[in-house]
Short mmCIF file of C-alpha atoms and ligand atoms in Angstrom, two decimals:
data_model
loop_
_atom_site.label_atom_id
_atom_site.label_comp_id
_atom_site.label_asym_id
_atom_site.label_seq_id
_atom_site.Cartn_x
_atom_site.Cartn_y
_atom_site.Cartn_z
CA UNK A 1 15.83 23.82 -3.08
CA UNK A 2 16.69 22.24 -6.53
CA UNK A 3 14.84 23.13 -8.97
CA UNK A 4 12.82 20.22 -11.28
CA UNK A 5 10.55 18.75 -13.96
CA UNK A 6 7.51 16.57 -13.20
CA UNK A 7 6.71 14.37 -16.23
CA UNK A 8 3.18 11.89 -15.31
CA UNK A 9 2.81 9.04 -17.69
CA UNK A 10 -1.29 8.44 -16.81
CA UNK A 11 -2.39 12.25 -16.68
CA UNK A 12 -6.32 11.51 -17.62
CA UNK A 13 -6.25 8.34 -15.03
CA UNK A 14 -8.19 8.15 -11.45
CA UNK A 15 -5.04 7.90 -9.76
CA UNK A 16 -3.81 11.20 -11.33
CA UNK A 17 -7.00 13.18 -10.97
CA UNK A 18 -7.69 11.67 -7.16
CA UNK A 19 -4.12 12.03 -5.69
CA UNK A 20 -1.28 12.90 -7.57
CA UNK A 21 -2.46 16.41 -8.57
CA UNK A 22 -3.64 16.86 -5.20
CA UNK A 23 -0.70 15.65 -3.84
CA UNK A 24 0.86 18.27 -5.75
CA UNK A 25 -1.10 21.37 -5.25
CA UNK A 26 -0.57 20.58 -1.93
CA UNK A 27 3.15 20.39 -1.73
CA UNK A 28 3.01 23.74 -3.96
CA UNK A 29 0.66 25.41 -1.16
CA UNK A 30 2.87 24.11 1.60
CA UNK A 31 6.12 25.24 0.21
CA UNK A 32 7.47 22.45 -0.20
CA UNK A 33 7.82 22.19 -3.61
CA UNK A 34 10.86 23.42 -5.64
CA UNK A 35 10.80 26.02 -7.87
CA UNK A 36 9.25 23.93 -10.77
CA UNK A 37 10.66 23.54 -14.61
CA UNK A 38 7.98 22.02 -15.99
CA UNK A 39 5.60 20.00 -15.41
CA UNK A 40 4.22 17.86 -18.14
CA UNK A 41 1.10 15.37 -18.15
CA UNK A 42 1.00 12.59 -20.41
CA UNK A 43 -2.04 10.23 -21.70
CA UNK A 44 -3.19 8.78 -24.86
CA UNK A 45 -6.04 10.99 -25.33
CA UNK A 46 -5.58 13.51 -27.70
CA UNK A 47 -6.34 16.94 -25.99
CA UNK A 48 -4.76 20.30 -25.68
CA UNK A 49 -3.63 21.72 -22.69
CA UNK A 50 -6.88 23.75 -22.03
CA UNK A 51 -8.72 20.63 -22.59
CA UNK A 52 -6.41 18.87 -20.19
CA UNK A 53 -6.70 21.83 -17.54
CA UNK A 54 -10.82 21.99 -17.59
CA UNK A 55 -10.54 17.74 -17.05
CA UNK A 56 -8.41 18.86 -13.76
CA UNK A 57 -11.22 21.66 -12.83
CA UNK A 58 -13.61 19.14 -12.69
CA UNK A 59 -12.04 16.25 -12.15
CA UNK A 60 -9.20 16.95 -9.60
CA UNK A 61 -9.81 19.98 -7.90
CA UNK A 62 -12.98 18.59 -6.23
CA UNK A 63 -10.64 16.12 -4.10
CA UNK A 64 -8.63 19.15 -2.96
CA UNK A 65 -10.26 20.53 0.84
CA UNK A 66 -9.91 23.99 1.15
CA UNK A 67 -8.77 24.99 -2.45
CA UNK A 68 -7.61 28.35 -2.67
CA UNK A 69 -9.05 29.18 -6.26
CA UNK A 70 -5.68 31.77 -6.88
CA UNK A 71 -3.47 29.35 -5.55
CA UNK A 72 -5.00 26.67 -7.96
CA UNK A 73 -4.28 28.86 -10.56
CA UNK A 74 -0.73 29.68 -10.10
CA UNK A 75 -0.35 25.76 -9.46
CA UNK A 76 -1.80 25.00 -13.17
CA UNK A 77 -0.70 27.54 -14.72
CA UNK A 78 2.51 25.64 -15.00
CA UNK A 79 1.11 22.68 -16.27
CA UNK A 80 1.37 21.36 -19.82
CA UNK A 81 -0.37 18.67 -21.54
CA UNK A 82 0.96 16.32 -24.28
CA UNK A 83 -0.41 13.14 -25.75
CA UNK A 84 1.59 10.53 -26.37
CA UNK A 85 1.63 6.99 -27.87
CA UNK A 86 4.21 4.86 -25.82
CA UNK A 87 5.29 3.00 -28.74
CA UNK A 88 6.24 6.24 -30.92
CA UNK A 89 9.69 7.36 -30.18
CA UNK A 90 9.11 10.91 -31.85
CA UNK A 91 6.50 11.38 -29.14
CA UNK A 92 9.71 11.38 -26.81
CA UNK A 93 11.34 13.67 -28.78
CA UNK A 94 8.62 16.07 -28.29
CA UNK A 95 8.56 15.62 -24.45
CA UNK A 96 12.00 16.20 -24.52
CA UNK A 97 11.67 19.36 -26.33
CA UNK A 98 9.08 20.75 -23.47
CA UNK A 99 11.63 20.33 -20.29
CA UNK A 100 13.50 22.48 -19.30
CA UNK A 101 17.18 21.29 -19.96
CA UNK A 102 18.59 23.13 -16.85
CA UNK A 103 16.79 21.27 -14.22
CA UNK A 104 18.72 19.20 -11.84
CA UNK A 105 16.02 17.17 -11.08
CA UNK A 106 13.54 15.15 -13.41
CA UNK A 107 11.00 13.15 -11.95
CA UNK A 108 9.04 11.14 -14.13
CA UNK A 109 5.60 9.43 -13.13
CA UNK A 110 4.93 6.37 -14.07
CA UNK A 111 0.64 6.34 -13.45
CA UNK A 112 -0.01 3.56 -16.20
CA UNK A 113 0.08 -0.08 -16.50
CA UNK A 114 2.57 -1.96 -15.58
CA UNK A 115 2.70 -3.77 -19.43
CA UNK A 116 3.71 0.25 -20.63
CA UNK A 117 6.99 0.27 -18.06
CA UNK A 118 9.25 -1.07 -20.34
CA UNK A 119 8.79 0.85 -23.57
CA UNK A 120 7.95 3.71 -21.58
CA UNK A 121 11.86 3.31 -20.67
CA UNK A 122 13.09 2.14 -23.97
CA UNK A 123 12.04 5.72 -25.26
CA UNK A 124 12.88 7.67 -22.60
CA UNK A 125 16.67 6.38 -22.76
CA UNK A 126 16.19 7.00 -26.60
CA UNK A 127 15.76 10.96 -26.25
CA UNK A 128 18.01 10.71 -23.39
CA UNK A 129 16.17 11.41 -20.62
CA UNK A 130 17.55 8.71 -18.39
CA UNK A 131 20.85 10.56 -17.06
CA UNK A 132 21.65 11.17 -13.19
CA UNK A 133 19.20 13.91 -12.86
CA UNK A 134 16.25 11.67 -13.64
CA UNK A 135 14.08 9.52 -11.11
CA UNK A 136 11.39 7.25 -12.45
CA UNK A 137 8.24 6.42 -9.65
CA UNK A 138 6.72 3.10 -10.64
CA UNK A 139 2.97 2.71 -9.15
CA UNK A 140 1.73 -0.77 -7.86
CA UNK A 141 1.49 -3.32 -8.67
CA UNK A 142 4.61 -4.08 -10.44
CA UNK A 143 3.40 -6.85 -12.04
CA UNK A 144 0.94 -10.13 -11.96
CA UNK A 145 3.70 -12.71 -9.96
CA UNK A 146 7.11 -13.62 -9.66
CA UNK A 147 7.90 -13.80 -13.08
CA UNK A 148 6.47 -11.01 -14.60
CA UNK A 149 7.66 -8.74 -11.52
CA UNK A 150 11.77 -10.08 -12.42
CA UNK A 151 10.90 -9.16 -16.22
CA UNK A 152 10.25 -5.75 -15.79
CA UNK A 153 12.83 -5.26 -12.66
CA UNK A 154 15.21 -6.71 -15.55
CA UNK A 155 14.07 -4.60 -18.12
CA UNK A 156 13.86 -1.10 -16.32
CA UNK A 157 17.66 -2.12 -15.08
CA UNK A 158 19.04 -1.83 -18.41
CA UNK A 159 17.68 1.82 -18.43
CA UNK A 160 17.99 2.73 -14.95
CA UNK A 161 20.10 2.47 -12.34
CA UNK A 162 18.64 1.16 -8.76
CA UNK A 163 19.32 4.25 -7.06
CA UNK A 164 16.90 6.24 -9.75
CA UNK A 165 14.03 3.82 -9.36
CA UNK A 166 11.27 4.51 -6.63
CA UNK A 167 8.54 1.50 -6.71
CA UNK A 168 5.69 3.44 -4.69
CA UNK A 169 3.44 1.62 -2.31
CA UNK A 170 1.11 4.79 -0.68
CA UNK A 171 1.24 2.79 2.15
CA UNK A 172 4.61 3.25 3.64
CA UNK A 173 3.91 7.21 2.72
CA UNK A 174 1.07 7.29 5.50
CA UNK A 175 1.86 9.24 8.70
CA UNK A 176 0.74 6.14 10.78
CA UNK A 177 3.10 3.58 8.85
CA UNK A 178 6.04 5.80 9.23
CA UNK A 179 5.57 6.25 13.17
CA UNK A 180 5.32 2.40 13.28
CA UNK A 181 9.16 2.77 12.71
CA UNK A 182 9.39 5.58 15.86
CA UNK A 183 7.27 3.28 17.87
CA UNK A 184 9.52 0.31 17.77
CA UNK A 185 12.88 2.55 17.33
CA UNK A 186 12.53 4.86 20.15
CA UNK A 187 10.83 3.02 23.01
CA UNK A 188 12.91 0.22 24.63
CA UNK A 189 9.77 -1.13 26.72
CA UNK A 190 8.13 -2.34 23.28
CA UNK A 191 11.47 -3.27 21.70
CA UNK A 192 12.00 -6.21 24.60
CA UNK A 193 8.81 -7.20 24.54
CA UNK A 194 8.53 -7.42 20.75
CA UNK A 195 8.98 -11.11 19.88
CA UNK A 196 8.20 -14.62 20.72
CA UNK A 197 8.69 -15.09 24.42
CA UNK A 198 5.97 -12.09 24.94
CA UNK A 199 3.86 -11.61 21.79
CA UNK A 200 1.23 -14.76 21.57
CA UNK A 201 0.02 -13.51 18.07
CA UNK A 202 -0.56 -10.30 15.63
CA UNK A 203 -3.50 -9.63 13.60
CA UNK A 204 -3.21 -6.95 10.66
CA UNK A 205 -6.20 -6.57 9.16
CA UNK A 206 -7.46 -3.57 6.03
CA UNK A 207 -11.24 -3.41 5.88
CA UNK A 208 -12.84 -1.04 3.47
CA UNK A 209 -16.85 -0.72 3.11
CA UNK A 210 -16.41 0.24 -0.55
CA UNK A 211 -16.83 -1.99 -3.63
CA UNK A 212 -14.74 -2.59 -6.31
CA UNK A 213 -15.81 1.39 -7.61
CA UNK A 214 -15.62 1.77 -11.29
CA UNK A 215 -12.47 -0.53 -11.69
CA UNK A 216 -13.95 -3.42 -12.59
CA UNK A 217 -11.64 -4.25 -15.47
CA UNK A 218 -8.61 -3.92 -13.26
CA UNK A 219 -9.82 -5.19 -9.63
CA UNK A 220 -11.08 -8.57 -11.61
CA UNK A 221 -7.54 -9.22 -13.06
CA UNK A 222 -6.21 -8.42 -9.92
CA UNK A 223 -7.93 -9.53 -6.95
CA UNK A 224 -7.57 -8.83 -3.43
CA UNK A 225 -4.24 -11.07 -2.88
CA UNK A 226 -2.40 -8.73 -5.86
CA UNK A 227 -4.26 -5.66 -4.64
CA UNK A 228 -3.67 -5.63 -0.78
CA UNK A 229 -1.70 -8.16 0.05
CA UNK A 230 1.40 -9.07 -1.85
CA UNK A 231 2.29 -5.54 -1.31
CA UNK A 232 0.66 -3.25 1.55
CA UNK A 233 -0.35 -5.78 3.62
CA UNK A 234 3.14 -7.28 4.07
CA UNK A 235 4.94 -4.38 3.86
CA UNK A 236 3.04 -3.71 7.20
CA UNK A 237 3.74 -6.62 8.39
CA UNK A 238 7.76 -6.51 7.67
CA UNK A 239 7.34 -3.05 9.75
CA UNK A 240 6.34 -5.10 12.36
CA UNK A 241 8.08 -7.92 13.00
CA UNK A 242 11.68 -6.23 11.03
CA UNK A 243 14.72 -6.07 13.24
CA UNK A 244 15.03 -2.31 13.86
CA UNK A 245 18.24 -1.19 12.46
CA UNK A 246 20.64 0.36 13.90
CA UNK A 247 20.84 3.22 11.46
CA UNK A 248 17.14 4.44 10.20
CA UNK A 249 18.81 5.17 6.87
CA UNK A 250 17.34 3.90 3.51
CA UNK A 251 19.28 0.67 3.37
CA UNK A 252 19.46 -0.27 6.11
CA UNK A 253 15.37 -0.34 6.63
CA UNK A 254 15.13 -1.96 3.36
CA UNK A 255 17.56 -4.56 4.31
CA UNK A 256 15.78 -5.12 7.44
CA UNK A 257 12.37 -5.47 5.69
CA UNK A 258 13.68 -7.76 2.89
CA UNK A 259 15.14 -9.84 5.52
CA UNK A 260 12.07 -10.22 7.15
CA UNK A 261 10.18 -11.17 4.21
CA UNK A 262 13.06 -13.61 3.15
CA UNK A 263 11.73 -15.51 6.46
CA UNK A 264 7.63 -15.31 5.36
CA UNK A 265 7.43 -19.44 6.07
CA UNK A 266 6.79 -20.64 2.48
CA UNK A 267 3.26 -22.02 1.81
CA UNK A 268 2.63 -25.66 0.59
CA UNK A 269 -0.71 -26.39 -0.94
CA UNK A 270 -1.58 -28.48 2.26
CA UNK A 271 -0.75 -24.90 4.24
CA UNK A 272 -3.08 -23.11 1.79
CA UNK A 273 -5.83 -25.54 2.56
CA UNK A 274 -5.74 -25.28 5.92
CA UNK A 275 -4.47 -21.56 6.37
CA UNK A 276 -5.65 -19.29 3.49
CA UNK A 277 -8.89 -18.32 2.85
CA UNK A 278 -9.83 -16.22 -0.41
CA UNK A 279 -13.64 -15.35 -0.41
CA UNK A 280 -16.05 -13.03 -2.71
CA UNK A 281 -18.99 -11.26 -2.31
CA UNK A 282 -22.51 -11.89 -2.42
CA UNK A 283 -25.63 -9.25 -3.10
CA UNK A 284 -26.73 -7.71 0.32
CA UNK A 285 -29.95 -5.15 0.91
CA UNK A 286 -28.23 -2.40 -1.50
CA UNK A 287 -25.31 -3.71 -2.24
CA UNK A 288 -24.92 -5.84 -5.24
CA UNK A 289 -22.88 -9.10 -5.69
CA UNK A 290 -19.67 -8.19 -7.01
CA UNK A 291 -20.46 -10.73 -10.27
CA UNK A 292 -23.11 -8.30 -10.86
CA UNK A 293 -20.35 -4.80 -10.70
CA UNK A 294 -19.44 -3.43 -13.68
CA UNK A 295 -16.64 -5.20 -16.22
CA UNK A 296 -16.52 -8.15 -14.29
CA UNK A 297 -16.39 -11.38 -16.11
CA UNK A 298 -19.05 -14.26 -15.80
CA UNK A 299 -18.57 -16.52 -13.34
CA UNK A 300 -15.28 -14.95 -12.23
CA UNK A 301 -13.40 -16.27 -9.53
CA UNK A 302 -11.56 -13.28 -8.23
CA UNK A 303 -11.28 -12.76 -4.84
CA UNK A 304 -12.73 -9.59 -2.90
CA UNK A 305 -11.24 -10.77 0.46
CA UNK A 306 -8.18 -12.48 1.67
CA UNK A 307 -7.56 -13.93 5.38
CA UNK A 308 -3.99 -16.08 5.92
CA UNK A 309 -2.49 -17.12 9.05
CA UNK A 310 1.42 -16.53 8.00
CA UNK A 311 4.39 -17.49 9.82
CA UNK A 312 8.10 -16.38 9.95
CA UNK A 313 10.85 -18.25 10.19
CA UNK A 314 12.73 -15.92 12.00
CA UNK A 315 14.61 -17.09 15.38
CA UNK A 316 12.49 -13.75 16.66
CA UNK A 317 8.86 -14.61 15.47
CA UNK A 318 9.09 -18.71 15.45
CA UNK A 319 5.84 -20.00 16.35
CA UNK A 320 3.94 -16.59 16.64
CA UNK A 321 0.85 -16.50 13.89
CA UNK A 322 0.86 -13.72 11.76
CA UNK A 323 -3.27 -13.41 11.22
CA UNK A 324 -3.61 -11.08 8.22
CA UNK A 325 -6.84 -10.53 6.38
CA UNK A 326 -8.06 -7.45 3.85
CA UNK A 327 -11.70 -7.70 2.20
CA UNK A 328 -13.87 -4.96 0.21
CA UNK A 329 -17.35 -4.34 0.90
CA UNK A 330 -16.62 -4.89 4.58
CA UNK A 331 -18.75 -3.84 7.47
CA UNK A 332 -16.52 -1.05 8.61
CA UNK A 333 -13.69 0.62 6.70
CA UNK A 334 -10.26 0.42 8.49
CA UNK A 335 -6.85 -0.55 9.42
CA UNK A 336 -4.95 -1.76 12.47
CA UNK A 337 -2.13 -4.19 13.44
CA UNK A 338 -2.68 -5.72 17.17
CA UNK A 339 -0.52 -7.81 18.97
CA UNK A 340 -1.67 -9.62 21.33
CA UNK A 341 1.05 -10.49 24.29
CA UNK A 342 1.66 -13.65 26.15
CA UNK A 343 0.04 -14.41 29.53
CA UNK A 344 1.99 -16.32 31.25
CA UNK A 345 0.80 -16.07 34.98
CA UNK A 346 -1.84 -18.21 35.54
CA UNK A 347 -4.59 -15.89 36.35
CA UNK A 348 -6.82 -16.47 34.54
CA UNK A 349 -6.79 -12.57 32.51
CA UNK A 350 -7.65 -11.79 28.86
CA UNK A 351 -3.93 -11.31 27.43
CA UNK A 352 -2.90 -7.40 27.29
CA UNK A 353 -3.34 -5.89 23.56
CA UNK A 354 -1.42 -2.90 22.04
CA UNK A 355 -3.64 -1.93 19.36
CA UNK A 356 -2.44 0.00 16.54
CA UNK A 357 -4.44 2.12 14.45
CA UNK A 358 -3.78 3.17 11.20
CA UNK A 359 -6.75 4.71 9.79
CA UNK A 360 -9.34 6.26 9.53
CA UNK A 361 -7.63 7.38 13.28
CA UNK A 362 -3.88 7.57 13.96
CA UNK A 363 -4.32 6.28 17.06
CA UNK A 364 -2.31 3.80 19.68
CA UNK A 365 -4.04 1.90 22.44
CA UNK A 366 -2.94 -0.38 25.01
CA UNK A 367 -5.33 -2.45 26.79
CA UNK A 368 -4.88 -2.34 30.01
CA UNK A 369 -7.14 -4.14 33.35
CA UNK A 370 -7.48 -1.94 36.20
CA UNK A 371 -9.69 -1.56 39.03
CA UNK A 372 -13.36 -1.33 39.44
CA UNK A 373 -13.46 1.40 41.43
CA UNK A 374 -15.19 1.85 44.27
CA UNK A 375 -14.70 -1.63 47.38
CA UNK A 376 -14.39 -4.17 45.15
CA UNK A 377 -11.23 -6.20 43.94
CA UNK A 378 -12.57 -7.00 40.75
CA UNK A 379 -11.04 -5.50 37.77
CA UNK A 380 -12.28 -4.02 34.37
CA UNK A 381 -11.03 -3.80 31.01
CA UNK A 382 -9.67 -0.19 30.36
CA UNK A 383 -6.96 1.68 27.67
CA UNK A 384 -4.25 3.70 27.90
CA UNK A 385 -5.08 5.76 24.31
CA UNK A 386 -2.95 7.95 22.10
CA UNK A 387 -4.69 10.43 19.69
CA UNK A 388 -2.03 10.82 16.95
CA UNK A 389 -4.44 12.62 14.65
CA UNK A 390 -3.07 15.95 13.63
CA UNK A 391 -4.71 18.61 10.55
CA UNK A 392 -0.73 19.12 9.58
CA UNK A 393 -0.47 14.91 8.78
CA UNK A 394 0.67 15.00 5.37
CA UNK A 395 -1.05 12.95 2.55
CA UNK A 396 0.96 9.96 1.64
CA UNK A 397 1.40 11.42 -2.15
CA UNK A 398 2.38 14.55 -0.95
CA UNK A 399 5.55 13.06 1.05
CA UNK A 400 6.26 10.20 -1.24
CA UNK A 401 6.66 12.88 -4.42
CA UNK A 402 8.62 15.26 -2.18
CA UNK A 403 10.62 11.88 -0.78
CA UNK A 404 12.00 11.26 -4.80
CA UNK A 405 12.50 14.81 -4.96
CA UNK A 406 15.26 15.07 -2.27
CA UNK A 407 16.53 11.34 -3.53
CA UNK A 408 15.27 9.82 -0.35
CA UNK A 409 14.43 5.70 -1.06
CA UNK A 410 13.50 4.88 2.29
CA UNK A 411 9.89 4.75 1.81
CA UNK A 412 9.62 2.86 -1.25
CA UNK A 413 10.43 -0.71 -2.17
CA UNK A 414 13.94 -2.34 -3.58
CA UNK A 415 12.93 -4.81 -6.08
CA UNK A 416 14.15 -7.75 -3.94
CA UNK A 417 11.36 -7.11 -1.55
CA UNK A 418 8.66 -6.96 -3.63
CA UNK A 419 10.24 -10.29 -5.42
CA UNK A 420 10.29 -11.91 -1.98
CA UNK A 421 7.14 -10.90 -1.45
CA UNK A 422 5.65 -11.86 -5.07
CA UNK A 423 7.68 -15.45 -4.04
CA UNK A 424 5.33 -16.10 -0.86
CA UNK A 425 2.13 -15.31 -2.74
CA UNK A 426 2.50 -17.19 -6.25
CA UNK A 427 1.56 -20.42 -4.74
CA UNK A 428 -1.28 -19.44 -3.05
CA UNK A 429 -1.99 -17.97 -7.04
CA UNK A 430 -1.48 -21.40 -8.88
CA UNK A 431 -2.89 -23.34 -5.83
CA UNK A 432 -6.38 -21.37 -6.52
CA UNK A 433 -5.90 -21.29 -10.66
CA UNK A 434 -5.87 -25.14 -10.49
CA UNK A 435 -8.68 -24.53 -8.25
CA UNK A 436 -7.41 -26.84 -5.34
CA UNK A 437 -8.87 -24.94 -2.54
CA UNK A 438 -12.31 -23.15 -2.72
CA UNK A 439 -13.85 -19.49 -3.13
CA UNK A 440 -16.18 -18.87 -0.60
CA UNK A 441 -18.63 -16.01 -0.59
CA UNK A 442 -19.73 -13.31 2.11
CA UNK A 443 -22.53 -11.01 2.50
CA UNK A 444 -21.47 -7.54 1.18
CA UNK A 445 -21.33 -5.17 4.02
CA UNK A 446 -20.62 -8.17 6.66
CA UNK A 447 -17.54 -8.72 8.51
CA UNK A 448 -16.26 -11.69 6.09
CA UNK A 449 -16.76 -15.04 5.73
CA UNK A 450 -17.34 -17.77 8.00
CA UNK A 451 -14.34 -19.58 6.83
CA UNK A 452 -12.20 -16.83 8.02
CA UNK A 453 -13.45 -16.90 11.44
CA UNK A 454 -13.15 -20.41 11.69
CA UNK A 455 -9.28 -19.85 10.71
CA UNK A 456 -8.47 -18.00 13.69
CA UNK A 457 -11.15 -19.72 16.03
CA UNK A 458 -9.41 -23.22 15.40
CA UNK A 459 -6.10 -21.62 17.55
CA UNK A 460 -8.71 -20.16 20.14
CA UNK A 461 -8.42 -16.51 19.13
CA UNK A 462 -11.08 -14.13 17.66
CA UNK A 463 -10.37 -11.64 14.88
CA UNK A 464 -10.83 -7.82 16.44
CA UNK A 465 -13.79 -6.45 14.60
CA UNK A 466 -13.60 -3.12 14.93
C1 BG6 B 501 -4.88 0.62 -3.45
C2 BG6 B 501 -5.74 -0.49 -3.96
O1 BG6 B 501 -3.53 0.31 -3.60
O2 BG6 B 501 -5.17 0.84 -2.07
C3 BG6 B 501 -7.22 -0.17 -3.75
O3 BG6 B 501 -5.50 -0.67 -5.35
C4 BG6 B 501 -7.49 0.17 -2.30
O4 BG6 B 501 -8.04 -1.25 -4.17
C5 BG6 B 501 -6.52 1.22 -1.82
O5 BG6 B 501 -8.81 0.64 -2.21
C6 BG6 B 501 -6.66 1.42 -0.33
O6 BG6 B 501 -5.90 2.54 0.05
P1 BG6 B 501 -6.31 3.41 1.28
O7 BG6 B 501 -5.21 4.40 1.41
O8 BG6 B 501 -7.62 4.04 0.94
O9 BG6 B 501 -6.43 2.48 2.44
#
């Protein structure tokens, strides 16, 4: 294993403290990590390394299951803290002087605001720490649309190379995303059945009982479309409906996803009218509205859940809806992708399902009628299940980190895709910031709007609640 140096721009965040420390400890305990150099966290705050180290006791540690106290020690032993202003190149110099020059590998951690990329860069190519040895991991969400997604991708290029940059989405790190991939690779019955002739329609939907949880500030700028959807949501839904490559190589599954989104049918404010619904939520028994959370402007408009009925262009997917919908404050917390397959003899049967289960259980179903038992020729609804949840599933963190280690970009996106995606959403953004289509409300803890439901019951379908 090569040895290497962990820098994380964001060291004090949540994102830092819930996952990537974690994430690491984890790798450390599992072996998996190399021998490390050093590993440096960043922030603003001024703090020594002790300081920094009691903030992870407290903070981080408690998200760890199992901690082995030793272990935990030998992990942060190795740490090292250093504030930094982003603007200040000597602050560079400094990191610089705390690597360890030998390293082959230099991954730096980009857990800050997207605004902080660039200069971030700028100073980091100053002190000359942007050489073939270094890999830069950008967390979501690169930016607030189109445009502002091409400026940095623009920027960071004059600093980076393509091959060094890893755009994160924890998504395609989770052990039920990646077997999506095996699913529709490996099993020829699903790969003839998987497009327009057989599959009626899809539904992807990410449900989550929690509020917006102490990010205010962020999740009102934001907004369920920028949150969920612009990135997760359809990179789950270019897993889908991709044509499986025939190599299962970086490339060549980024090509096919980037195709696939290249085909997302564009959206005319008429289409957003009739097939988008954005929604926010309303005060419920003990849940407050979220105008009344924390850091959240007056009157503010932000959306808290998001259902569309997409379509592809594709010669494969022509004509098949795409139903995709993410909300917070939900009635249940979860994710799964259905598709729902054509019937085409006239007997009168409920179409067959394969349902798809992402979390909280790794699990694949297909619905299946058979028999009443017993002398009787009626049937029932039954399904064929497959329990996919394992203790050894890795956290997405944990494989993504270990992913830039060994240079493998499979699992994260190439800017084109996350520009093709940014291209789909931005009018559905300007549609609702000149207010041409309306924000309707749900109860918190409810199952989502009316308005959504009435989306998918206008084609004769019904949303799969649960
Ligand atoms: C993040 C969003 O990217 O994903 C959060 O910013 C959301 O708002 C989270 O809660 C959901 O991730 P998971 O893995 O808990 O489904």
């Amino acid at each position: 294993m090569q040895s290497f140096d962990f820098i994380l721009f964001g060291a004090t965040g949540d994102l830092a403290m819930r996952k990537i420390f974690p994430s690491l400890y984890q790798a450390y305990i599992d072996g998996f990590l190399p021998p490390i150099g050093k590993m440096i966290a960043t922030g603003r705050s001024s703090l020594s390394t002790e300081q920094f180290i009691e903030k992870l006791n407290n903070n981080s540690k408690i998200h760890i299951k199992n901690c082995d106290d030793k272990k935990w020690e030998e992990f942060i032993h190795n740490i090292n803290y250093l504030s930094i202003n982003l603007n200040e190149t000597k602050d560079f110099d400094l990191l610089k002087g705390k690597i360890d020059n030998k390293s082959q590998n230099i991954v730096i951690y980009f857990s800050i605001s997207p605004e902080f990329f660039i200069k971030a860069c700028e100073n980091l190519t100053l002190v000359g720490l942007n050489d073939d040895r270094v890999k830069i991991i950008l967390e979501k969400p690169l930016g607030m649309d189109l445009k502002s997604c091409q400026a940095i991708n623009n920027e960071i290029a004059k600093y980076y190379k393509e091959k060094q940059i890893y755009r994160i989405d924890h998504y395609l790190g989770k052990e039920s995303i990646q077997n999506l991939l095996i699913l529709r690779a490996f099993n020829p019955i699903f790969t003839s059945l998987w497009e327009k002739e057989h599959v009626d329609y899809v539904e992807i939907s990410v449900f989550e009982t929690l509020g917006v949880e102490g990010r205010g500030e962020f999740y009102d700028n934001t907004g369920a479309l920028r949150d969920m959807i612009q990135n997760h949501i359809l990179q789950i839904l270019s897993l889908v409906a991709m044509k499986i490559p025939k190599k299962l190589d970086a490339e060549s599954i980024r090509s096919a996803k980037l195709s696939l989104l290249k085909s997302l049918k564009p959206l005319s404010d008429e289409d957003i009218k009739n097939n988008v619904i954005r929604a926010q939520y309303d005060k419920s028994g003990e849940f407050k509205s979220y105008l009344a959370e924390d850091n959240i402007k007056e009157n503010s408009q932000t959306e808290t859940f998001v259902a569309i009925k997409a379509e592809l262009l594709d010669d494969n997917w022509k004509g098949v809806p795409f139903y995709i919908r993410t909300g917070k404050r939900m009635a249940d917390s979860f994710a799964q992708i259905i598709v729902y397959f054509k019937n085409k003899e006239d007997l009168n049967s409920s179409p067959n399902k394969l349902i798809i289960r992402l979390q909280p259980e790794n699990q694949i179903s297909l619905n299946l009628k058979v028999k009443k038992i017993g002398k009787t020729m009626d049937y029932e609804e039954n399904n064929l299940i497959l329990n996919l949840n394992s203790t050894l599933a890795m956290q997405p963190y944990e494989r993504l980190i270990l992913d830039v280690i060994e240079g493998n970009q499979a699992s994260f996106n190439h800017k084109e895709e996350l520009e093709t995606a940014w291209a789909w959403v931005d009018p559905i953004l300007k549609n609702w910031q000149e207010n041409k289509t309306p924000l309707y409300y749900y109860i918190a803890g409810s199952w989502g709007p009316k308005e959504a439901f009435d989306l998918i019951r206008r084609d004769k379908h019904e949303w799969h609640n649960c």
